[in-house]
Short mmCIF file of C-alpha atoms in Angstrom, two decimals:
data_model
loop_
_atom_site.label_atom_id
_atom_site.label_comp_id
_atom_site.label_asym_id
_atom_site.label_seq_id
_atom_site.Cartn_x
_atom_site.Cartn_y
_atom_site.Cartn_z
CA UNK A 25 32.83 118.28 -15.77
CA UNK A 26 31.20 115.14 -17.15
CA UNK A 27 27.44 115.03 -16.55
CA UNK A 28 26.32 112.05 -14.49
CA UNK A 29 24.63 109.44 -16.65
CA UNK A 30 21.07 108.88 -15.54
CA UNK A 31 20.51 105.18 -14.76
CA UNK A 32 17.13 104.81 -13.04
CA UNK A 33 15.23 102.07 -11.31
CA UNK A 34 11.95 101.30 -13.06
CA UNK A 35 9.07 101.00 -10.60
CA UNK A 36 6.01 99.21 -11.95
CA UNK A 37 2.73 99.46 -10.04
CA UNK A 38 0.16 96.80 -10.94
CA UNK A 39 -3.49 96.49 -9.95
CA UNK A 40 -3.08 94.47 -6.75
CA UNK A 41 -4.10 95.97 -3.43
CA UNK A 42 -1.11 97.54 -1.73
CA UNK A 43 -0.51 101.00 -3.16
CA UNK A 44 1.05 102.12 0.17
CA UNK A 45 3.86 99.61 -0.52
CA UNK A 46 4.59 101.31 -3.83
CA UNK A 47 4.56 104.76 -2.22
CA UNK A 48 7.01 103.64 0.48
CA UNK A 49 9.38 102.13 -2.10
CA UNK A 50 9.26 105.29 -4.20
CA UNK A 51 9.97 107.47 -1.17
CA UNK A 52 12.87 105.18 -0.22
CA UNK A 53 14.41 105.33 -3.69
CA UNK A 54 14.17 109.11 -3.86
CA UNK A 55 15.56 109.48 -0.33
CA UNK A 56 18.56 107.36 -1.41
CA UNK A 57 19.18 109.70 -4.34
CA UNK A 58 18.08 107.19 -6.96
CA UNK A 59 16.52 108.10 -10.30
CA UNK A 60 13.11 106.57 -10.98
CA UNK A 61 11.16 105.70 -14.10
CA UNK A 62 7.53 105.07 -13.12
CA UNK A 63 4.96 102.87 -14.88
CA UNK A 64 1.44 102.78 -13.42
CA UNK A 65 -0.84 100.15 -14.96
CA UNK A 66 -4.42 100.93 -15.89
CA UNK A 67 -5.75 98.51 -13.28
CA UNK A 68 -3.60 100.08 -10.57
CA UNK A 69 -5.29 103.43 -11.12
CA UNK A 70 -8.55 101.90 -9.95
CA UNK A 71 -6.84 100.43 -6.89
CA UNK A 72 -5.14 103.73 -6.13
CA UNK A 73 -8.45 105.57 -6.40
CA UNK A 74 -10.12 103.03 -4.11
CA UNK A 75 -7.34 102.96 -1.50
CA UNK A 76 -6.42 106.65 -1.42
CA UNK A 77 -9.08 108.63 -3.28
CA UNK A 78 -6.39 109.86 -5.70
CA UNK A 79 -7.19 109.81 -9.42
CA UNK A 80 -3.85 109.31 -11.16
CA UNK A 81 -3.87 111.25 -14.45
CA UNK A 82 -1.28 111.17 -17.23
CA UNK A 83 -1.50 114.89 -17.85
CA UNK A 84 -1.15 115.73 -14.15
CA UNK A 85 1.01 112.84 -12.98
CA UNK A 86 3.48 115.03 -11.11
CA UNK A 87 0.80 116.61 -8.92
CA UNK A 88 -0.96 113.28 -8.38
CA UNK A 89 2.28 111.47 -7.55
CA UNK A 90 3.26 114.17 -5.08
CA UNK A 91 -0.09 113.85 -3.31
CA UNK A 92 0.22 110.06 -3.27
CA UNK A 93 3.74 110.02 -1.82
CA UNK A 94 2.73 112.47 0.90
CA UNK A 95 -0.12 110.22 2.06
CA UNK A 96 0.43 107.78 4.94
CA UNK A 97 -0.46 104.10 4.88
CA UNK A 98 -3.43 104.91 7.13
CA UNK A 99 -4.78 107.28 4.49
CA UNK A 100 -3.77 110.46 6.30
CA UNK A 101 -2.92 113.20 3.79
CA UNK A 102 0.37 115.09 4.11
CA UNK A 103 1.78 112.47 6.50
CA UNK A 104 5.10 112.86 4.67
CA UNK A 105 6.79 115.85 3.12
CA UNK A 106 6.34 115.90 -0.63
CA UNK A 107 9.63 114.76 -2.19
CA UNK A 108 11.35 116.45 -5.08
CA UNK A 109 10.31 114.75 -8.31
CA UNK A 110 12.89 116.28 -10.64
CA UNK A 111 14.54 112.90 -11.25
CA UNK A 112 11.30 110.96 -11.79
CA UNK A 113 10.22 110.14 -15.33
CA UNK A 114 6.72 108.86 -15.97
CA UNK A 115 5.75 106.55 -18.83
CA UNK A 116 2.16 105.71 -19.75
CA UNK A 117 1.20 102.05 -19.46
CA UNK A 118 0.16 101.93 -23.12
CA UNK A 119 3.35 103.53 -24.43
CA UNK A 120 5.15 100.51 -25.85
CA UNK A 121 7.65 102.83 -27.53
CA UNK A 122 8.77 104.19 -24.16
CA UNK A 123 12.46 104.22 -23.30
CA UNK A 124 12.43 101.27 -20.87
CA UNK A 125 10.74 99.05 -23.48
CA UNK A 126 14.16 98.59 -25.09
CA UNK A 127 17.14 96.75 -23.66
CA UNK A 128 19.40 99.55 -24.93
CA UNK A 129 17.77 102.00 -22.51
CA UNK A 130 20.03 102.07 -19.43
CA UNK A 131 18.33 101.10 -16.17
CA UNK A 132 19.54 99.43 -12.96
CA UNK A 133 16.58 97.08 -12.81
CA UNK A 134 12.87 96.94 -12.10
CA UNK A 135 10.75 96.73 -8.96
CA UNK A 136 7.11 95.64 -9.36
CA UNK A 137 5.29 96.80 -6.24
CA UNK A 138 2.69 95.49 -5.70
CA UNK A 139 2.50 92.66 -8.23
CA UNK A 140 -0.91 91.16 -8.95
CA UNK A 141 -1.32 87.53 -9.97
CA UNK A 142 -2.35 88.72 -13.43
CA UNK A 143 0.89 90.70 -13.66
CA UNK A 144 2.88 87.70 -12.41
CA UNK A 145 1.29 85.49 -15.05
CA UNK A 146 1.90 87.98 -17.84
CA UNK A 147 5.57 88.39 -16.96
CA UNK A 148 6.14 84.66 -16.44
CA UNK A 149 4.60 83.90 -19.82
CA UNK A 150 6.34 86.77 -21.60
CA UNK A 151 3.06 88.31 -22.81
CA UNK A 152 4.18 91.98 -22.81
CA UNK A 153 0.57 93.15 -23.14
CA UNK A 154 1.42 96.58 -21.69
CA UNK A 155 4.52 98.60 -20.85
CA UNK A 156 4.82 97.17 -17.34
CA UNK A 157 5.00 93.60 -18.61
CA UNK A 158 7.26 94.58 -21.50
CA UNK A 159 9.77 96.28 -19.21
CA UNK A 160 9.77 93.23 -16.93
CA UNK A 161 10.49 90.97 -19.91
CA UNK A 162 13.31 93.27 -21.03
CA UNK A 163 14.72 93.30 -17.50
CA UNK A 164 14.88 89.50 -17.49
CA UNK A 165 16.40 89.16 -20.94
CA UNK A 166 19.07 91.75 -20.11
CA UNK A 167 19.87 89.89 -16.86
CA UNK A 168 19.06 92.91 -14.73
CA UNK A 169 17.59 92.79 -11.24
CA UNK A 170 13.81 92.20 -11.21
CA UNK A 171 12.01 92.23 -7.85
CA UNK A 172 8.40 91.03 -7.88
CA UNK A 173 6.52 91.93 -4.69
CA UNK A 174 3.51 89.68 -5.14
CA UNK A 175 0.48 90.71 -3.08
CA UNK A 176 -2.21 88.03 -3.06
CA UNK A 177 -3.48 85.35 -0.69
CA UNK A 178 -4.10 82.46 -0.90
CA UNK A 179 -2.05 81.45 -3.91
CA UNK A 180 -3.25 78.70 -6.24
CA UNK A 181 -1.05 76.17 -7.99
CA UNK A 182 -1.02 78.05 -11.27
CA UNK A 183 0.28 81.24 -9.66
CA UNK A 184 2.84 79.26 -7.67
CA UNK A 185 4.13 77.73 -10.92
CA UNK A 186 4.37 81.21 -12.43
CA UNK A 187 6.36 82.40 -9.41
CA UNK A 188 8.72 79.43 -9.70
CA UNK A 189 9.19 80.27 -13.39
CA UNK A 190 10.11 83.85 -12.45
CA UNK A 191 12.56 82.62 -9.82
CA UNK A 192 14.17 80.29 -12.36
CA UNK A 193 14.42 83.19 -14.81
CA UNK A 194 16.41 85.17 -12.27
CA UNK A 195 13.76 87.35 -10.63
CA UNK A 196 13.53 87.89 -6.88
CA UNK A 197 10.07 86.77 -5.74
CA UNK A 198 9.25 88.82 -2.65
CA UNK A 199 5.82 88.25 -1.08
CA UNK A 200 4.42 91.37 0.58
CA UNK A 201 4.56 89.74 4.03
CA UNK A 202 5.18 92.12 6.96
CA UNK A 203 7.21 90.91 9.95
CA UNK A 204 6.65 91.78 13.60
CA UNK A 205 10.15 91.50 15.11
CA UNK A 206 10.84 95.13 14.24
CA UNK A 207 8.60 96.51 16.99
CA UNK A 208 5.85 97.74 14.69
CA UNK A 209 3.25 99.93 16.39
CA UNK A 210 1.55 101.41 13.33
CA UNK A 211 0.36 100.24 9.93
CA UNK A 212 3.09 102.39 8.37
CA UNK A 213 5.73 100.31 10.17
CA UNK A 214 4.39 97.13 8.54
CA UNK A 215 4.29 98.77 5.12
CA UNK A 216 7.81 100.13 5.55
CA UNK A 217 9.14 96.67 6.43
CA UNK A 218 7.96 95.25 3.11
CA UNK A 219 9.21 98.32 1.23
CA UNK A 220 12.54 98.00 3.00
CA UNK A 221 12.89 94.36 1.99
CA UNK A 222 12.21 95.36 -1.63
CA UNK A 223 14.97 97.95 -1.40
CA UNK A 224 17.24 95.37 0.25
CA UNK A 225 16.72 93.07 -2.73
CA UNK A 226 17.66 95.94 -5.01
CA UNK A 227 20.75 96.83 -2.97
CA UNK A 228 19.45 100.32 -2.17
CA UNK A 229 20.35 101.63 1.31
CA UNK A 230 17.53 102.77 3.59
CA UNK A 231 16.41 103.11 7.20
CA UNK A 232 12.82 101.95 6.86
CA UNK A 233 12.87 99.25 9.53
CA UNK A 234 14.86 97.99 12.52
CA UNK A 235 17.04 95.09 11.46
CA UNK A 236 17.34 91.84 13.36
CA UNK A 237 20.43 91.88 15.58
CA UNK A 238 20.18 88.45 17.18
CA UNK A 239 18.60 89.65 20.42
CA UNK A 240 15.30 88.16 21.55
CA UNK A 241 12.81 90.71 22.83
CA UNK A 242 14.21 93.52 20.73
CA UNK A 243 10.79 94.41 19.38
CA UNK A 244 9.43 94.96 22.89
CA UNK A 245 12.42 97.14 23.71
CA UNK A 246 11.83 99.17 20.56
CA UNK A 247 8.19 99.72 21.45
CA UNK A 248 9.08 100.74 24.99
CA UNK A 249 11.64 103.23 23.73
CA UNK A 250 9.07 105.40 22.05
CA UNK A 251 6.71 103.37 19.89
CA UNK A 252 2.98 103.86 19.83
CA UNK A 253 2.93 107.59 19.03
#
């Protein structure tokens, strides 16, 4: 029997606020049976520590990632079952010789969740100052799917020009903007909507949010059918 060729999605986590978005995307990819290569920027470690209390360590990344993915958007530990991480590969942000730094390394594409304005600028300008930016540049040059979930407000003209440049280069610019037509009753619902839209852009199936079906008042019906627990 021929062994299945591993072709992962690269998930890059930058230093913007919004680490629950990254956790929800990672859970969604793993639930869909996707392989994942993970790059966590140095700045994002500070954000992760601030938002969750988790210190992400290279030498203990598996334990730290498991704890992170089990935590809910409200900060509650063990809100989710810890997923199997056998098909997750972690690359240090300073490892510019990592597999995904080369276009010959097979990947499906890259999801940057969340994307800071500094990350957006670096990718738009092709700086490749760390592995996250390098992989994004490789993704664009290889014409693979790049989804940039920018998380900042308000946006100045310079950042808007960088986002336009990414769009023109073929990236999907996806602001981390939750919607309310899904019947959200909890912060996790809002986080899952954004994560679900990221997975939609990547073509990865999921059940993270209730889709619009053309019926007004559907969100109220959803809440009345069992929301608010």
